[in-house]
XYZ file of C-alpha atoms in Angstrom:
593
model
C -105.320 83.445 -41.419
C -101.800 83.413 -39.919
C -103.161 82.880 -36.425
C -105.463 80.138 -37.665
C -102.492 78.363 -39.273
C -100.517 78.624 -36.044
C -103.430 77.219 -34.136
C -103.723 74.265 -36.508
C -100.001 73.498 -36.194
C -100.140 73.466 -32.421
C -103.304 71.391 -32.493
C -101.613 68.869 -34.742
C -98.705 68.627 -32.375
C -101.012 68.055 -29.389
C -102.976 65.406 -31.249
C -99.914 63.595 -32.384
C -98.641 63.386 -28.829
C -101.923 61.869 -27.545
C -103.217 59.724 -30.377
C -100.164 58.406 -32.099
C -97.587 55.726 -31.522
C -94.104 57.313 -31.262
C -92.707 59.221 -34.341
C -89.917 59.609 -36.850
C -88.982 60.942 -40.242
C -86.126 58.990 -41.707
C -84.171 56.094 -40.342
C -81.029 58.015 -39.736
C -82.793 60.514 -37.489
C -84.757 58.011 -35.408
C -82.414 57.980 -32.480
C -82.104 61.747 -32.108
C -85.468 63.175 -33.050
C -88.234 63.849 -30.485
C -89.784 60.468 -29.735
C -93.361 60.973 -28.640
C -95.357 60.784 -31.834
C -95.598 58.559 -34.886
C -94.127 61.245 -37.091
C -91.178 63.590 -36.574
C -92.547 67.010 -35.732
C -91.351 70.104 -37.564
C -90.367 73.116 -35.579
C -93.932 74.329 -35.158
C -94.310 77.862 -33.781
C -95.857 77.972 -30.348
C -98.712 80.118 -29.132
C -99.377 81.465 -25.707
C -102.507 79.331 -25.386
C -103.354 75.971 -26.913
C -105.282 76.032 -30.160
C -107.925 73.694 -28.749
C -108.496 72.824 -25.131
C -110.342 69.671 -24.232
C -114.001 70.442 -23.793
C -115.127 71.214 -20.281
C -116.761 68.374 -18.447
C -118.678 68.093 -15.266
C -116.315 68.231 -12.291
C -115.676 65.054 -10.410
C -117.157 64.959 -6.966
C -115.596 63.287 -3.935
C -117.401 60.079 -3.216
C -118.310 59.380 0.386
C -121.191 56.996 -0.173
C -120.803 53.369 0.748
C -122.161 52.533 -2.696
C -118.884 53.730 -4.181
C -116.792 51.327 -2.134
C -116.385 48.030 -3.994
C -114.583 44.847 -2.931
C -111.881 43.298 -5.082
C -109.866 40.190 -4.398
C -107.037 42.362 -3.077
C -109.018 44.846 -1.009
C -111.745 47.475 -1.069
C -111.552 50.508 -3.377
C -113.259 53.924 -3.101
C -114.617 55.467 -6.271
C -115.887 58.871 -7.375
C -118.885 60.162 -9.301
C -118.413 61.814 -12.697
C -121.596 62.984 -14.385
C -123.881 59.996 -14.724
C -121.020 57.553 -14.209
C -118.963 56.144 -11.369
C -115.200 55.903 -11.688
C -112.483 53.943 -9.833
C -109.008 55.158 -10.900
C -105.660 53.368 -10.758
C -106.870 50.103 -9.252
C -103.899 47.732 -9.092
C -104.061 44.537 -11.103
C -100.372 43.688 -10.584
C -97.486 44.415 -8.274
C -95.031 47.126 -9.228
C -92.725 45.596 -11.925
C -89.552 46.775 -10.235
C -86.443 45.035 -8.853
C -86.519 41.372 -9.803
C -89.932 41.871 -11.413
C -88.685 44.467 -13.924
C -88.523 42.028 -16.870
C -90.730 39.283 -15.574
C -94.307 38.126 -15.777
C -96.555 40.311 -13.618
C -97.635 38.982 -10.215
C -100.509 39.836 -7.935
C -100.335 43.077 -5.988
C -100.083 42.897 -2.217
C -103.496 42.899 -0.558
C -104.539 45.952 1.468
C -106.817 46.214 4.488
C -107.892 49.882 4.497
C -110.210 51.168 1.798
C -107.970 52.239 -1.102
C -108.536 55.798 -2.378
C -109.207 55.419 -6.127
C -110.835 58.819 -6.643
C -108.112 60.470 -8.743
C -106.270 59.408 -11.875
C -102.950 57.627 -11.266
C -99.684 57.989 -13.080
C -99.117 56.126 -16.329
C -96.103 53.958 -17.125
C -92.793 55.821 -17.198
C -92.228 57.337 -20.629
C -90.464 60.105 -22.478
C -92.715 62.392 -24.442
C -92.801 65.832 -26.050
C -93.841 68.907 -24.056
C -95.478 71.031 -26.786
C -95.145 74.245 -24.794
C -91.350 73.962 -24.678
C -90.763 71.449 -27.510
C -88.529 69.446 -25.156
C -88.673 65.799 -24.253
C -89.792 65.247 -20.706
C -90.030 62.164 -18.531
C -93.292 61.325 -16.788
C -94.944 58.356 -15.154
C -93.757 55.598 -12.921
C -92.562 52.004 -13.044
C -95.422 51.151 -10.649
C -97.894 51.246 -13.530
C -99.917 48.024 -13.474
C -103.298 49.593 -12.785
C -106.610 50.181 -14.469
C -109.528 52.589 -14.452
C -113.129 51.308 -14.184
C -116.175 53.259 -15.351
C -119.653 52.073 -14.490
C -123.097 53.413 -13.524
C -125.077 53.319 -10.317
C -127.559 50.781 -11.611
C -125.101 48.598 -13.523
C -125.723 44.870 -13.153
C -124.264 42.105 -15.237
C -123.445 44.458 -18.115
C -121.064 43.756 -21.029
C -117.493 44.784 -20.249
C -115.302 46.751 -22.657
C -111.586 46.595 -21.898
C -109.515 49.273 -23.638
C -105.783 49.292 -24.451
C -104.433 52.758 -25.171
C -102.246 53.712 -28.149
C -98.828 55.323 -28.264
C -96.733 52.728 -30.144
C -96.392 50.784 -26.827
C -93.933 53.598 -25.960
C -96.182 56.399 -24.677
C -99.787 56.982 -23.591
C -102.063 56.279 -20.645
C -105.357 54.804 -19.574
C -106.945 58.269 -19.830
C -106.550 58.340 -23.621
C -110.266 57.646 -24.158
C -112.350 58.765 -21.221
C -115.160 56.359 -20.384
C -117.933 58.270 -18.573
C -119.987 58.752 -21.725
C -119.192 55.311 -23.074
C -120.811 53.479 -20.152
C -123.988 55.541 -20.578
C -124.209 55.464 -24.351
C -123.183 51.847 -24.830
C -124.743 50.242 -21.723
C -121.526 48.656 -20.548
C -118.774 48.741 -17.938
C -115.547 50.263 -19.351
C -112.067 49.348 -18.142
C -108.960 51.183 -19.436
C -105.433 49.828 -18.774
C -102.000 51.139 -17.990
C -99.172 48.777 -18.818
C -95.401 48.685 -19.189
C -94.067 50.780 -22.090
C -90.937 51.025 -24.218
C -88.023 48.812 -23.346
C -89.561 48.049 -19.990
C -92.536 46.486 -21.810
C -90.682 44.862 -24.695
C -87.086 43.598 -24.418
C -85.837 40.369 -26.023
C -82.119 40.567 -25.267
C -80.700 37.074 -24.768
C -79.581 37.681 -21.199
C -83.252 38.168 -20.221
C -84.472 35.092 -22.103
C -82.431 32.241 -20.623
C -85.197 30.355 -18.854
C -87.481 27.968 -20.682
C -90.710 29.694 -21.656
C -89.369 33.183 -21.187
C -90.534 35.996 -23.398
C -89.700 39.609 -24.116
C -93.365 40.495 -24.701
C -93.904 41.794 -21.172
C -96.612 44.268 -22.207
C -98.665 41.422 -23.554
C -98.278 39.584 -20.225
C -99.507 42.730 -18.466
C -102.618 42.850 -20.654
C -103.299 39.161 -20.030
C -102.930 39.768 -16.283
C -105.362 42.639 -16.455
C -107.902 40.444 -18.247
C -107.549 37.861 -15.454
C -108.325 40.647 -12.976
C -111.406 41.598 -14.974
C -112.730 38.044 -15.000
C -112.212 37.772 -11.253
C -113.411 41.202 -10.089
C -115.623 43.038 -12.551
C -118.902 41.710 -11.212
C -118.409 43.961 -8.166
C -118.631 46.936 -10.528
C -121.730 45.741 -12.362
C -119.933 43.907 -15.190
C -120.528 40.446 -16.604
C -117.243 38.503 -16.246
C -118.425 36.144 -18.935
C -118.966 38.897 -21.524
C -115.657 40.703 -21.952
C -114.615 42.527 -25.116
C -110.948 43.409 -25.545
C -110.345 46.574 -27.577
C -107.557 48.995 -28.402
C -106.579 51.928 -30.598
C -103.455 52.093 -32.734
C -100.710 50.252 -30.796
C -103.518 48.979 -28.545
C -105.357 47.734 -31.631
C -102.247 45.893 -32.786
C -101.963 44.389 -29.296
C -105.554 43.172 -29.646
C -104.695 41.556 -32.988
C -101.646 39.904 -31.364
C -103.886 38.578 -28.584
C -105.981 36.824 -31.236
C -102.987 34.608 -32.135
C -101.496 34.279 -28.663
C -101.939 31.045 -26.675
C -101.374 33.136 -23.523
C -104.813 34.768 -24.119
C -106.849 31.590 -24.482
C -110.220 32.024 -22.683
C -109.434 35.507 -21.443
C -111.919 37.451 -23.598
C -115.121 36.873 -25.521
C -115.053 39.474 -28.341
C -112.492 41.852 -29.803
C -112.341 45.311 -31.405
C -109.245 46.712 -33.141
C -109.419 50.439 -33.795
C -106.725 51.200 -36.436
C -104.817 48.084 -35.530
C -103.531 45.709 -38.138
C -101.047 42.811 -38.047
C -97.537 43.645 -36.887
C -94.951 41.271 -35.440
C -91.193 41.409 -35.253
C -88.367 38.915 -35.680
C -86.801 38.218 -32.314
C -83.162 38.081 -33.529
C -83.341 41.257 -35.564
C -85.139 42.956 -32.674
C -82.463 42.001 -30.179
C -79.811 43.546 -32.445
C -81.726 46.799 -32.653
C -82.277 46.898 -28.872
C -78.625 46.156 -28.148
C -77.659 49.023 -30.479
C -79.980 51.397 -28.605
C -78.609 50.495 -25.172
C -74.954 50.362 -26.292
C -74.228 54.069 -25.675
C -75.314 53.694 -22.065
C -72.942 50.723 -21.706
C -70.046 52.770 -23.127
C -70.924 55.670 -20.803
C -70.920 53.271 -17.867
C -67.523 51.798 -18.755
C -68.752 48.357 -19.871
C -67.102 48.630 -23.289
C -64.627 50.783 -25.164
C -66.998 51.688 -28.005
C -70.553 51.080 -29.145
C -69.715 48.152 -31.435
C -68.033 46.339 -28.555
C -70.927 47.270 -26.240
C -73.528 45.959 -28.708
C -71.745 42.637 -29.121
C -71.540 42.283 -25.297
C -75.201 43.151 -24.841
C -76.120 40.393 -27.293
C -74.528 37.728 -25.099
C -76.557 35.855 -22.486
C -74.205 36.250 -19.570
C -75.345 37.026 -16.025
C -73.084 40.108 -16.181
C -75.261 41.557 -18.965
C -78.469 40.786 -17.070
C -77.070 42.371 -13.910
C -76.134 45.495 -15.860
C -79.520 45.748 -17.546
C -81.289 45.595 -14.195
C -78.975 48.271 -12.808
C -79.943 50.866 -15.435
C -82.420 53.370 -13.985
C -85.758 53.442 -15.754
C -85.253 57.145 -16.389
C -82.326 56.290 -18.703
C -84.173 53.471 -20.489
C -87.411 55.343 -21.169
C -86.018 57.859 -23.704
C -84.317 55.150 -25.831
C -85.720 54.028 -29.213
C -88.040 56.942 -29.708
C -89.827 58.126 -32.808
C -91.111 54.808 -33.989
C -93.208 56.512 -36.673
C -95.327 53.404 -37.274
C -92.062 51.695 -38.134
C -91.329 48.397 -36.374
C -87.592 48.796 -37.074
C -87.393 51.913 -34.918
C -88.915 50.219 -31.851
C -89.190 46.419 -32.350
C -91.915 44.768 -30.298
C -94.516 42.014 -30.469
C -91.783 39.419 -30.999
C -92.509 36.074 -32.705
C -90.988 34.200 -29.795
C -93.036 31.005 -29.895
C -94.256 31.721 -26.370
C -96.606 34.723 -26.449
C -96.716 35.053 -30.192
C -96.313 32.064 -32.559
C -93.074 31.802 -34.495
C -95.076 32.052 -37.733
C -96.951 35.115 -36.516
C -100.273 35.762 -38.203
C -99.689 32.867 -40.567
C -100.723 30.631 -37.670
C -103.667 28.312 -38.029
C -104.533 28.705 -34.352
C -106.558 31.824 -33.504
C -108.470 32.823 -30.427
C -111.569 32.920 -32.556
C -114.177 35.313 -31.190
C -116.410 37.831 -32.917
C -114.052 40.598 -34.035
C -114.708 44.126 -35.343
C -111.901 45.990 -37.131
C -112.180 49.724 -37.842
C -110.129 52.128 -39.901
C -110.353 55.728 -41.057
C -109.909 56.221 -44.807
C -107.192 58.905 -44.383
C -105.154 57.197 -41.626
C -101.763 58.402 -42.822
C -102.504 62.133 -42.757
C -101.278 62.648 -39.195
C -98.026 60.779 -39.906
C -97.285 62.950 -42.969
C -98.000 66.223 -41.289
C -94.677 66.804 -39.558
C -92.465 64.340 -41.368
C -88.936 65.725 -41.595
C -88.737 65.126 -45.338
C -91.001 68.090 -45.979
C -88.762 70.441 -44.022
C -85.579 69.197 -45.759
C -83.590 71.669 -47.724
C -84.632 70.281 -51.134
C -88.356 70.356 -50.436
C -88.401 73.569 -48.397
C -86.997 75.403 -51.406
C -90.050 74.531 -53.517
C -93.134 76.741 -53.737
C -95.993 76.090 -51.301
C -98.265 74.581 -53.959
C -95.649 72.013 -54.942
C -94.914 71.205 -51.308
C -98.644 70.711 -50.644
C -98.908 68.437 -53.654
C -96.022 66.335 -52.424
C -97.622 65.883 -49.031
C -101.012 65.173 -50.587
C -99.423 62.375 -52.666
C -98.061 60.573 -49.589
C -101.269 61.148 -47.627
C -103.475 59.773 -50.440
C -101.558 56.612 -51.249
C -100.163 56.004 -47.783
C -103.652 56.247 -46.357
C -105.035 53.872 -48.978
C -102.415 51.313 -47.974
C -102.872 51.943 -44.272
C -106.659 51.562 -44.359
C -106.589 48.178 -46.118
C -103.733 47.097 -43.827
C -105.934 47.855 -40.780
C -108.956 45.886 -41.925
C -109.134 44.140 -45.314
C -105.646 42.612 -45.295
C -106.123 41.307 -41.753
C -109.444 39.756 -42.723
C -107.870 38.102 -45.768
C -105.057 36.657 -43.643
C -107.332 35.425 -40.902
C -110.290 34.087 -42.793
C -109.323 30.498 -43.622
C -108.365 29.704 -40.038
C -110.788 31.976 -38.133
C -113.843 30.290 -36.687
C -116.030 33.330 -35.906
C -117.449 36.371 -37.656
C -115.231 39.230 -38.854
C -116.853 42.663 -39.170
C -115.105 45.515 -41.010
C -115.772 49.248 -40.484
C -114.450 52.330 -42.293
C -115.041 55.955 -41.333
C -115.060 58.195 -44.413
C -116.193 61.330 -42.526
C -113.717 64.111 -43.354
C -112.030 62.394 -46.358
C -111.997 63.746 -49.927
C -114.801 61.379 -50.716
C -116.941 62.484 -47.776
C -119.994 64.679 -47.648
C -118.008 66.620 -45.022
C -114.391 67.281 -45.867
C -111.828 68.064 -43.138
C -109.022 69.865 -45.028
C -105.567 68.263 -44.823
C -106.496 65.757 -42.101
C -109.442 63.953 -43.679
C -110.678 60.893 -41.824
C -107.543 60.855 -39.692
C -106.032 58.325 -37.284
C -108.522 58.636 -34.394
C -111.522 59.948 -36.358
C -113.773 57.566 -34.413
C -112.845 58.914 -30.956
C -115.291 61.876 -30.917
C -118.058 59.343 -31.598
C -117.317 57.739 -28.256
C -116.752 60.767 -26.042
C -116.849 64.566 -26.183
C -113.673 64.679 -24.088
C -111.044 64.701 -26.790
C -108.384 66.918 -28.343
C -109.439 66.781 -31.988
C -111.555 69.949 -31.917
C -109.041 71.855 -34.086
C -109.793 69.524 -36.977
C -113.575 70.070 -37.210
C -116.875 70.613 -35.459
C -117.632 67.173 -34.091
C -120.661 68.533 -32.263
C -122.315 69.123 -35.658
C -125.647 67.440 -36.183
C -124.423 65.157 -38.937
C -121.469 63.841 -37.024
C -123.569 63.322 -33.910
C -126.166 61.391 -35.963
C -123.353 59.212 -37.292
C -122.051 58.767 -33.738
C -125.468 57.720 -32.515
C -125.709 54.990 -35.152
C -122.149 53.839 -34.475
C -122.871 53.538 -30.755
C -126.023 51.590 -31.481
C -123.997 49.066 -33.473
C -121.314 49.032 -30.743
C -123.893 48.455 -27.999
C -125.243 45.424 -29.895
C -121.767 44.044 -30.570
C -120.749 44.351 -26.925
C -123.899 42.577 -25.809
C -124.094 39.751 -28.356
C -121.096 39.748 -30.687
C -123.340 40.891 -33.560
C -123.582 44.602 -34.353
C -126.981 44.336 -36.009
C -130.220 45.496 -34.435
C -133.617 47.003 -35.058
C -133.627 50.197 -37.114
C -130.009 49.785 -38.328
C -128.747 49.033 -41.815
C -127.620 45.402 -42.116
C -123.961 44.914 -41.287
C -122.815 41.675 -42.857
C -119.743 39.836 -41.713
C -116.801 39.949 -44.116
C -116.040 36.945 -46.338
C -113.967 36.630 -49.553
C -117.262 36.268 -51.401
C -118.941 39.143 -49.599
C -116.364 41.885 -49.042
C -118.692 43.947 -46.917
C -117.443 46.971 -44.941
C -119.858 49.245 -43.044
C -118.886 52.773 -44.055
C -119.731 55.701 -41.767
C -120.121 59.221 -43.131
C -122.331 62.306 -42.563
C -123.233 65.619 -44.125
C -124.079 68.728 -42.097
C -127.324 67.329 -40.701
C -127.579 63.565 -41.084
C -125.658 60.286 -40.989
C -124.797 58.373 -44.190
C -124.154 54.782 -43.122
C -124.134 51.956 -45.665
C -122.460 48.659 -46.456
C -119.948 48.836 -49.342
C -117.157 46.894 -50.965
C -114.194 49.264 -50.447
C -111.535 46.649 -51.050
C -108.373 47.381 -53.007
C -104.907 45.844 -53.269
C -101.305 47.005 -52.799
C -100.736 46.263 -56.494
C -103.585 48.544 -57.595
C -102.430 51.322 -55.226
C -98.847 51.120 -56.425
C -100.052 51.212 -60.057
C -102.038 54.364 -59.314
C -98.995 55.917 -57.669
C -96.893 55.253 -60.726
C -99.540 56.721 -63.012
C -99.975 59.812 -60.852
C -98.746 63.004 -62.545
C -99.559 65.530 -59.792
C -95.909 65.695 -58.698
C -92.531 65.187 -60.374
C -90.815 61.829 -60.509
C -88.182 63.256 -58.157
C -90.730 64.235 -55.534
C -92.538 60.953 -55.987
C -89.344 59.057 -55.293
C -88.596 61.287 -52.317
C -91.965 60.395 -50.773
C -91.561 56.709 -51.496
C -88.080 56.403 -50.048
C -88.368 58.837 -47.108
C -91.986 59.179 -45.988
C -93.842 56.018 -46.946
C -90.980 53.543 -46.483
C -90.667 50.979 -43.688
C -94.128 51.632 -42.267
C -96.498 49.003 -40.950
C -98.247 48.892 -44.327
C -95.369 49.381 -46.755
C -93.801 45.943 -47.275
C -95.191 45.643 -50.792
C -94.186 49.229 -51.592
C -90.660 48.742 -50.270
C -90.219 45.552 -52.269
C -91.616 47.079 -55.511
C -89.506 50.240 -55.375
C -86.386 48.648 -53.872
C -86.349 50.646 -50.642
C -83.503 49.549 -48.360
C -84.404 47.735 -45.146
C -84.479 49.985 -42.058
C -83.555 46.996 -39.944
C -79.951 47.057 -41.190
C-alpha cells in the first residue's frame, strides 16, 4: 500500500505539470513556490522510476518519400510517418519574437529555399517548470517558439481542420500536450497543435510597451490569430479544408478560445470552436500592470534601476523610453520564472487583458461575439487536481489533524470547488453568451470517475483532463485509472463520433447517437458522458446549478468543523477563476491588493 501511495503522489505531480495551468496555494506564497502547476505541490516523496510512463507507441520512421514533402507559402517542409498518420513538426508560422519583435505583433517568418526538416518535435516557448525527479524549477524552451505541428493522413483531402491550443495557464506547456496521430484517424480530420509565447513574454501590459495607438499586451492572442491565418493559407497542402477550421483548446487554451469568441482580432479566422475546461476569464489592464510591475521590480533593484522594490515598481509603471529599453534588455531566462504558481488565479499571473483592442473593455459582457457553433466541455470533478497538493493541507494546523479529518477537509473543497468549476466552464458561459450569440451552443459534461459515476476514480474523480484519454492513448493519466477498459473505450467511441460530426458540420448529432440538443435557457441540455466496466452511458440531462445553491450546500455541510470549512474557503477555494460569488459571500480579501 505504501508503494502504491508513493506512486500515486508522483503520478499526481507529473499530471499537474503537464495538464494544469501554473500553481499556487495561498497568495503570500505565490512568488516563491514552484510555479509549474495550478496548485502548489507538497513535498511528495520521489521514486526511482515514474509511477506511470506514457504508453508505448509505434516509433516514428524517417520520411524520405516525396509524398511527405509539402509546400507552404514560406517553403517546403519534410514530414515523418507515425503509425497511420503523417506528421510535420515545428513548422514556423511566425518569425522568432526576439529583439524588436519581443513584445510586438508576430510577423511572417523568413522564407527558405531548401526543404525544411520537420521530422522531429521542436522546442516549446521558453518557460520555467518543475522537474519532478529533483523537485527543482528548470528552464526549458526557446524564444523562437512560433511554430505548429500538423497531423494528417496519406489520403487526406479537404478534411475538417482541428486547431488545438495547449494548456498551462499561458505560462507553461507545449504543442505536444495532446498528441494527434490517433485524432486524425478517429475523427477524420487534420489536426494542428500550436506553440505560442508564454508568461510575461506572451502577456505584458506595462505602460511603456503600450504607447502606440492600437497596441496590446495580449501577445499570445496575436500569436494564435497569426497561426490561424497560416492555417487558412496553407492547410490545403496537408489535406485540410481551409474553409472548415475549428479552434479548440484545453484549460488555458480553452480560455483563450473563449476570449477569441469576443475578440475583433479573430473575425473570420475560424468556423467552429471547442473549449475543453475553459470558461470566461479576463483581467483589468490597470490592476494587471500593477501586478506585473511588482513582479519585475526585484530585477530592477538587482540591476541598479531603483533603491528598493517600491521605487522600482513605481518606475516600471511609467511609460518612459528608459523603462521600455530596460524591459527589452532583460534576458528571457530571467523573465520566464516570474509570476509562477497561478493556481487558476488570475491575480497571480494576470493575462487576457480587457484592453479594447484584442479583448473588449467590457469583456464577456460584450454584445459582439464571433458567433460560430461552439462546444464547451467540463469534467464534474475539475477541482480535484488543484486541491491535491495545495499548501493549506500541509500547514501546521491541518497536518496536526488525524488522516480522516484531513481527508474530509480536502473532500469538502474538492466537492464544492468542482461544482463551481464545472458550471463556470460550461453553464455560466452559456448563460452569459446566449442573448448575444447567434449560433448553437452545445454543452458536455464527463461524469466518468466522479462520485456519481458508474466507475469511481478515488480522490481524482472526473478530473481536469478526464477527456484526454478519449482522444489519444498517449497520455500520462494512467495512474488514475484503467482508461483502456471496455466501458471507457465505448464512451470514447461515442464521444469521437459526436466530435467527428461537429468538426464536419458544426452539429454533433448523427445516425446511431443519442440526440444532443443545443443549450438554451428553456432547454438546459448537457450531454453527459459516463461508463461502467463494459459499456458507455451517454445521455442528455439538465445538470444546471447556481453559485447560490452551491454556497447554501456548503454552509449546511456538517462533514467538517466550521474552522476547517473557513480554512478551505479562505485559503483553497478563494480567488480562483470560479470563486467570485464565494469570495463576495464569505468576505474573502482580494488577492489583487
